[in-house]
PDB file of C-alpha atoms in Angstrom:
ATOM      1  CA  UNK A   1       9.031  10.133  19.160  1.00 85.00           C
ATOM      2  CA  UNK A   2      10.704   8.891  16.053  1.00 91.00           C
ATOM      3  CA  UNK A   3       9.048   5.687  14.456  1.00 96.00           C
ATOM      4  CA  UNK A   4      11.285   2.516  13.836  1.00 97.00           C
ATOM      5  CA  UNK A   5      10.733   0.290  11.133  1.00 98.00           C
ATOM      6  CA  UNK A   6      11.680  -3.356  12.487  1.00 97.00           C
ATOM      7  CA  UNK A   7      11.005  -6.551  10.291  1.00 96.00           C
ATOM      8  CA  UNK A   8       7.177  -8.417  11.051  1.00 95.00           C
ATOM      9  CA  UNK A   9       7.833 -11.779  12.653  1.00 94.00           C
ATOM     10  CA  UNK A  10       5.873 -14.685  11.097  1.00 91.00           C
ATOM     11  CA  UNK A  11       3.312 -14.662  14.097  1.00 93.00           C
ATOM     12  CA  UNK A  12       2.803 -11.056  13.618  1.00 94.00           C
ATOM     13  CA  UNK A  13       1.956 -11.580   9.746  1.00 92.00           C
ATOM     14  CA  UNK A  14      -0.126 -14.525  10.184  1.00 91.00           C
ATOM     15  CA  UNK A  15      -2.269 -12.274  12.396  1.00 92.00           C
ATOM     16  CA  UNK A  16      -1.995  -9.028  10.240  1.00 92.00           C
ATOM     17  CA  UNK A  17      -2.801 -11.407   6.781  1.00 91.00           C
ATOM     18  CA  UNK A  18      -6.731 -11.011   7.368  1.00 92.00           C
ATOM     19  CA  UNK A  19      -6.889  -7.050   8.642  1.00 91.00           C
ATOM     20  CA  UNK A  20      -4.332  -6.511   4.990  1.00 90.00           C
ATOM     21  CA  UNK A  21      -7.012  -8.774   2.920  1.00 93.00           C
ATOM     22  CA  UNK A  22     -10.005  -6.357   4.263  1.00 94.00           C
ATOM     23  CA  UNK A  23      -8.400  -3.205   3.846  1.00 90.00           C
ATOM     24  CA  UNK A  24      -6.977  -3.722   0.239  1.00 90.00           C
ATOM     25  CA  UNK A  25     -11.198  -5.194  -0.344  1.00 95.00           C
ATOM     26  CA  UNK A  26     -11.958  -1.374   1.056  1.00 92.00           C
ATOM     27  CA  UNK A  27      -9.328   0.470  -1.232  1.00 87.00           C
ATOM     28  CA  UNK A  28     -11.028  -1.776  -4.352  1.00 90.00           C
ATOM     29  CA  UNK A  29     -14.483  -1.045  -3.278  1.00 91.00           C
ATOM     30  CA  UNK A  30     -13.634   2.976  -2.940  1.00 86.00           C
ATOM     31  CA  UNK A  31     -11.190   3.325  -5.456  1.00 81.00           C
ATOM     32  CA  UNK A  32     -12.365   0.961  -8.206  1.00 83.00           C
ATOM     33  CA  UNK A  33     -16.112   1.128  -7.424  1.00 85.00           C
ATOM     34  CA  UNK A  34     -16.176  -2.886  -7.109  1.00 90.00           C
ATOM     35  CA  UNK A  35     -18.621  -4.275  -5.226  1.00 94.00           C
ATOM     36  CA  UNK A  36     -18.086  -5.897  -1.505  1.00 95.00           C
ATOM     37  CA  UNK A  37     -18.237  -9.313  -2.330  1.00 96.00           C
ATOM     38  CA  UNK A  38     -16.358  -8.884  -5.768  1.00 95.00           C
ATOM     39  CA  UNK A  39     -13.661  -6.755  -3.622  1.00 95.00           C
ATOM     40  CA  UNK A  40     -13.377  -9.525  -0.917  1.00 95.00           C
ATOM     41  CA  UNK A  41     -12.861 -12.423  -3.473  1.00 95.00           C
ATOM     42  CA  UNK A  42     -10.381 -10.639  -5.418  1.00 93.00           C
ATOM     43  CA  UNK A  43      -8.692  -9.717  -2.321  1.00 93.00           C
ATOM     44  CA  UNK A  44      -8.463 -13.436  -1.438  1.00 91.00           C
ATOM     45  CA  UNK A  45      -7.133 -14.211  -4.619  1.00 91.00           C
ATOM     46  CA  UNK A  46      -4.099 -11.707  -5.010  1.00 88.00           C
ATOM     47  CA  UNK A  47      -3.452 -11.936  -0.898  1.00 87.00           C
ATOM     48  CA  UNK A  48      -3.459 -15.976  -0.633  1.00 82.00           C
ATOM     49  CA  UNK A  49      -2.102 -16.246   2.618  1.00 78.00           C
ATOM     50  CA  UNK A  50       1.731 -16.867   2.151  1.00 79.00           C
ATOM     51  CA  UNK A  51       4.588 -14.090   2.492  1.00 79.00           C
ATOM     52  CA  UNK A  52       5.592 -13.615  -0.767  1.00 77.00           C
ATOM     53  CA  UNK A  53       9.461 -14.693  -1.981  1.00 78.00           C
ATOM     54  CA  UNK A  54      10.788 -10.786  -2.189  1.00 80.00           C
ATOM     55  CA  UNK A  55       8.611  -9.200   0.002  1.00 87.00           C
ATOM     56  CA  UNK A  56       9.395  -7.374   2.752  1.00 94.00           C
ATOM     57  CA  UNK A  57       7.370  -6.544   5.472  1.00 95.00           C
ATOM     58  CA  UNK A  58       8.112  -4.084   8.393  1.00 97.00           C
ATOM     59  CA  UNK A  59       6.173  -3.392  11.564  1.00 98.00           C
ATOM     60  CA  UNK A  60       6.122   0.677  12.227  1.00 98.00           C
ATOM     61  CA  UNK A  61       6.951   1.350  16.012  1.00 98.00           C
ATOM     62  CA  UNK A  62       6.789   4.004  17.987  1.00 97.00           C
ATOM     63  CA  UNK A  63       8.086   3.835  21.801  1.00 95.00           C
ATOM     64  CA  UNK A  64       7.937   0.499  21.013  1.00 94.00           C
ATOM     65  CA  UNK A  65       4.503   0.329  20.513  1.00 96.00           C
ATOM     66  CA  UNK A  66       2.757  -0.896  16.913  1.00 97.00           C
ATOM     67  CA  UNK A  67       1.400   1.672  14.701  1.00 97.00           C
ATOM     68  CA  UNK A  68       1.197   0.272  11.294  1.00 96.00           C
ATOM     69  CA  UNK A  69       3.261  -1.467   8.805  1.00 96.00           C
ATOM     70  CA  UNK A  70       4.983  -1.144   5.304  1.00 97.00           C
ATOM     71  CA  UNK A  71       5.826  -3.575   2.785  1.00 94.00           C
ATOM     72  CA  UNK A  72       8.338  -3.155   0.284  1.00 96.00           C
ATOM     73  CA  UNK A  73       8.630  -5.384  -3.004  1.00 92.00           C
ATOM     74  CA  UNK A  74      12.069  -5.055  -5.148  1.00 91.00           C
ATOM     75  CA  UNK A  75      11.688  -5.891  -8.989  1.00 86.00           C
ATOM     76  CA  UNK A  76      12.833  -4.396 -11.962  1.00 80.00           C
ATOM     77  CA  UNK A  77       9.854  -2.435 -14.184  1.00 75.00           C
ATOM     78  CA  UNK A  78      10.740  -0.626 -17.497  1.00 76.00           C
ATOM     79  CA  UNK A  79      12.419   1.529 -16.033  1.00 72.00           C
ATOM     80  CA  UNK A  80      14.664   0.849 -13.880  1.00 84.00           C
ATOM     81  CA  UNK A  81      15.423  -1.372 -10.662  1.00 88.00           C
ATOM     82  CA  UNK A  82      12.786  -0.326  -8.223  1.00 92.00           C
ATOM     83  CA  UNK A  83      11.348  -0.666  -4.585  1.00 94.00           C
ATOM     84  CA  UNK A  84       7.699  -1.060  -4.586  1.00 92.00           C
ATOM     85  CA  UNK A  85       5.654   0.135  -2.204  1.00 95.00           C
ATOM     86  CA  UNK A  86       2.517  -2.325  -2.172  1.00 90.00           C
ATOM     87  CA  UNK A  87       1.298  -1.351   1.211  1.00 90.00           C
ATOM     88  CA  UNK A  88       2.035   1.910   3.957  1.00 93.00           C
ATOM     89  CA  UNK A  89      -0.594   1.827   6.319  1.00 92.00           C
ATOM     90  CA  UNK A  90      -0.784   3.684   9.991  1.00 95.00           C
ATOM     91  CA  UNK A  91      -3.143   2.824  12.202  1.00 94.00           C
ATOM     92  CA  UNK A  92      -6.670   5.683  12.497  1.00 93.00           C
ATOM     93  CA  UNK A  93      -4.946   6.427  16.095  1.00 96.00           C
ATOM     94  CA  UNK A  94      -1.685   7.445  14.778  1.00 96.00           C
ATOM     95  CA  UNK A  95      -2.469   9.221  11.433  1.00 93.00           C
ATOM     96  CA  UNK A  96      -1.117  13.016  11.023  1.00 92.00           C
ATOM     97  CA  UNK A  97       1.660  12.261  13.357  1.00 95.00           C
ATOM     98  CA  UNK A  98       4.302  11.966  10.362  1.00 94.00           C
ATOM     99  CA  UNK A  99       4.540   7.997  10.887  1.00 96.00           C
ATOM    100  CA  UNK A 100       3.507   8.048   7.314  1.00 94.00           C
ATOM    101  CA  UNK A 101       6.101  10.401   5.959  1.00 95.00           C
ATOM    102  CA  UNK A 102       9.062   8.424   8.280  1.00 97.00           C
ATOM    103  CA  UNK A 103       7.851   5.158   6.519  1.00 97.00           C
ATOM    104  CA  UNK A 104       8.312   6.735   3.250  1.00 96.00           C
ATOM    105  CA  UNK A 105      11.773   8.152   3.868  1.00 96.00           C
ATOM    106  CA  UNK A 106      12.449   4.754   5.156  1.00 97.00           C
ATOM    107  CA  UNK A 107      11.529   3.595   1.720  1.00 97.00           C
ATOM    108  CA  UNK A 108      13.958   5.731  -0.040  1.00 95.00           C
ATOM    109  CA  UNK A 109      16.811   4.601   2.578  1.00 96.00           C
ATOM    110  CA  UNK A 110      16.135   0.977   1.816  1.00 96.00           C
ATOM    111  CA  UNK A 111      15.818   1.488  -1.828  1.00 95.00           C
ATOM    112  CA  UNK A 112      19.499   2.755  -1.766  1.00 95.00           C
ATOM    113  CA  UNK A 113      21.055   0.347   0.712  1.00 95.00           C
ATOM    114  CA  UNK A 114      19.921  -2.514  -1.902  1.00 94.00           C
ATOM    115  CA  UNK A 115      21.372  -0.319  -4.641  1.00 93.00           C
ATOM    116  CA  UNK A 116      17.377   0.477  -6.629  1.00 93.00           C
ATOM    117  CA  UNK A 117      17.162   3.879  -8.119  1.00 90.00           C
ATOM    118  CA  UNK A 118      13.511   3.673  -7.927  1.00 91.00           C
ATOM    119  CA  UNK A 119      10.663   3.712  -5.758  1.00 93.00           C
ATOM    120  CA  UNK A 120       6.836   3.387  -7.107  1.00 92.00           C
ATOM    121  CA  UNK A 121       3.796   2.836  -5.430  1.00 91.00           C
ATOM    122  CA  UNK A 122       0.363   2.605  -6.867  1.00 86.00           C
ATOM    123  CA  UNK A 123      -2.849   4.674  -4.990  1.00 86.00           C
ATOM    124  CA  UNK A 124      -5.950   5.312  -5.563  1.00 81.00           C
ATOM    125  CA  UNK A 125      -7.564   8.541  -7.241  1.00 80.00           C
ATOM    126  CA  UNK A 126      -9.805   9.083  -5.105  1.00 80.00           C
ATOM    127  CA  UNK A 127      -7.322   8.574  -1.764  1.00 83.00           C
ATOM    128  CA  UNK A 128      -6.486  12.271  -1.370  1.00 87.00           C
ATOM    129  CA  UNK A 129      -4.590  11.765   1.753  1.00 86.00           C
ATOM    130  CA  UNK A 130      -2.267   9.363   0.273  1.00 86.00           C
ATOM    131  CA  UNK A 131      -2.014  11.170  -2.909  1.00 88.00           C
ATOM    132  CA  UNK A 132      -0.978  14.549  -0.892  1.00 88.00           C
ATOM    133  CA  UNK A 133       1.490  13.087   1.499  1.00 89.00           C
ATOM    134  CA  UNK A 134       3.239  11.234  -1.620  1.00 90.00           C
ATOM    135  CA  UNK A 135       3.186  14.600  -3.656  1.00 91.00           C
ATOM    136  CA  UNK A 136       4.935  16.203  -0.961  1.00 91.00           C
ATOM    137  CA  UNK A 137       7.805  13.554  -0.750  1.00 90.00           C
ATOM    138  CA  UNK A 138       8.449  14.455  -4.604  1.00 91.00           C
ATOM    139  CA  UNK A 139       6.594  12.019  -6.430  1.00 89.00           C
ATOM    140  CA  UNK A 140       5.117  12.426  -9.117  1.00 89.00           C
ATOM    141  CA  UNK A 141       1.997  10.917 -11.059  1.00 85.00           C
ATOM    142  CA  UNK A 142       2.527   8.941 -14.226  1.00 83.00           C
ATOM    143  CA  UNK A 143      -0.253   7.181 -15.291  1.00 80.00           C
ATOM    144  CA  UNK A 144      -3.527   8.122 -14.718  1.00 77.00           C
ATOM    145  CA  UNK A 145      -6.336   5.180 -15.312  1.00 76.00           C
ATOM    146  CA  UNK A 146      -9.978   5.968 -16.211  1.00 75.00           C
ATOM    147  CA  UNK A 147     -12.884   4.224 -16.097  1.00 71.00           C
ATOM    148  CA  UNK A 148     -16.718   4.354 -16.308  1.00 70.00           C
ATOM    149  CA  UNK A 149     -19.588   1.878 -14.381  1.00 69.00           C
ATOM    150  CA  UNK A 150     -22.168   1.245 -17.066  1.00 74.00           C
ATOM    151  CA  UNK A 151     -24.199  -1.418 -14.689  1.00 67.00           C
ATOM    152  CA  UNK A 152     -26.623   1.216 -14.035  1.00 63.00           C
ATOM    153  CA  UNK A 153     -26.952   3.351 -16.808  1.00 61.00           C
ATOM    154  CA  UNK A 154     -30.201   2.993 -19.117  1.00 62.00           C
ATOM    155  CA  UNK A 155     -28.894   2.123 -23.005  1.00 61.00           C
ATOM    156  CA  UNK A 156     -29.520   4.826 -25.553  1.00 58.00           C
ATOM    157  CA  UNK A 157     -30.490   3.926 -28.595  1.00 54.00           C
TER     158      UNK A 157
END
């Protein structure tokens, strides 16, 4: 079955606020090699519990049925006016079904019903999944950001 993207209803966000919160604490925890606690508070801070003015959020369907969500920020960045994708998530169940890939091409529909030129996302090095299925849709990588834990390491002298 095709997947549907249909707009989240308040009720629905209220309830998917907390599950968004601990999965963006996982992606900084993998990704960014923060530490649980450290993820979880940041997480708190940059999710604070409203929707966002200019965010918007989608429930993915299938049959009717829930199986993840997508939310879409417009702005303009340096280069030109752009959809943001801040957050495409399917649910374990559903992954490798092409829900992903559907949300994405929903994505570039969206971006040129509002007129944007542009969509960007931001993901993790170290999510290979995401990376791959982006890749495939014709993105490509800009920026790459490095960076080097020196908690642990002994100081030479």
């Amino acid at each position: 079955m095709t997947p549907q993207m249909r707009p989240m209803q308040d009720d629905e966000f209220a309830a998917w606020l907390p599950l968004l919160r601990e999965d963006y604490a996982q992606d900084l925890v993998r990704d960014y090699g923060m530490s649980s606690d450290a993820a979880r508070a940041q997480a708190l801070v940059e999710i604070d519990g409203h929707r966002p003015a200019g965010h918007s959020v989608f429930v993915i369907e299938v049959g009717g049925e829930p199986v993840g969500h997508l939310r879409l920020v417009e702005r303009r960045d340096a280069y030109a006016p752009t959809l943001g994708v801040y957050d495409v998530d399917v649910d374990e169940p559903y992954r490798g079904r092409g829900y992903g890939k559907a949300a994405m091409a929903f994505t570039e529909e969206e971006a040129r019903r509002r007129g944007l030129t542009r969509i960007a996302l931001h993901v993790g090095a170290r999510n290979d999944v995401a990376r791959n299925l982006y890749r495939s849709l014709g993105c490509e990588e800009n920026v790459v950001a490095m960076s080097k834990s020196i908690e642990n390491c002994r100081r030479e002298r």
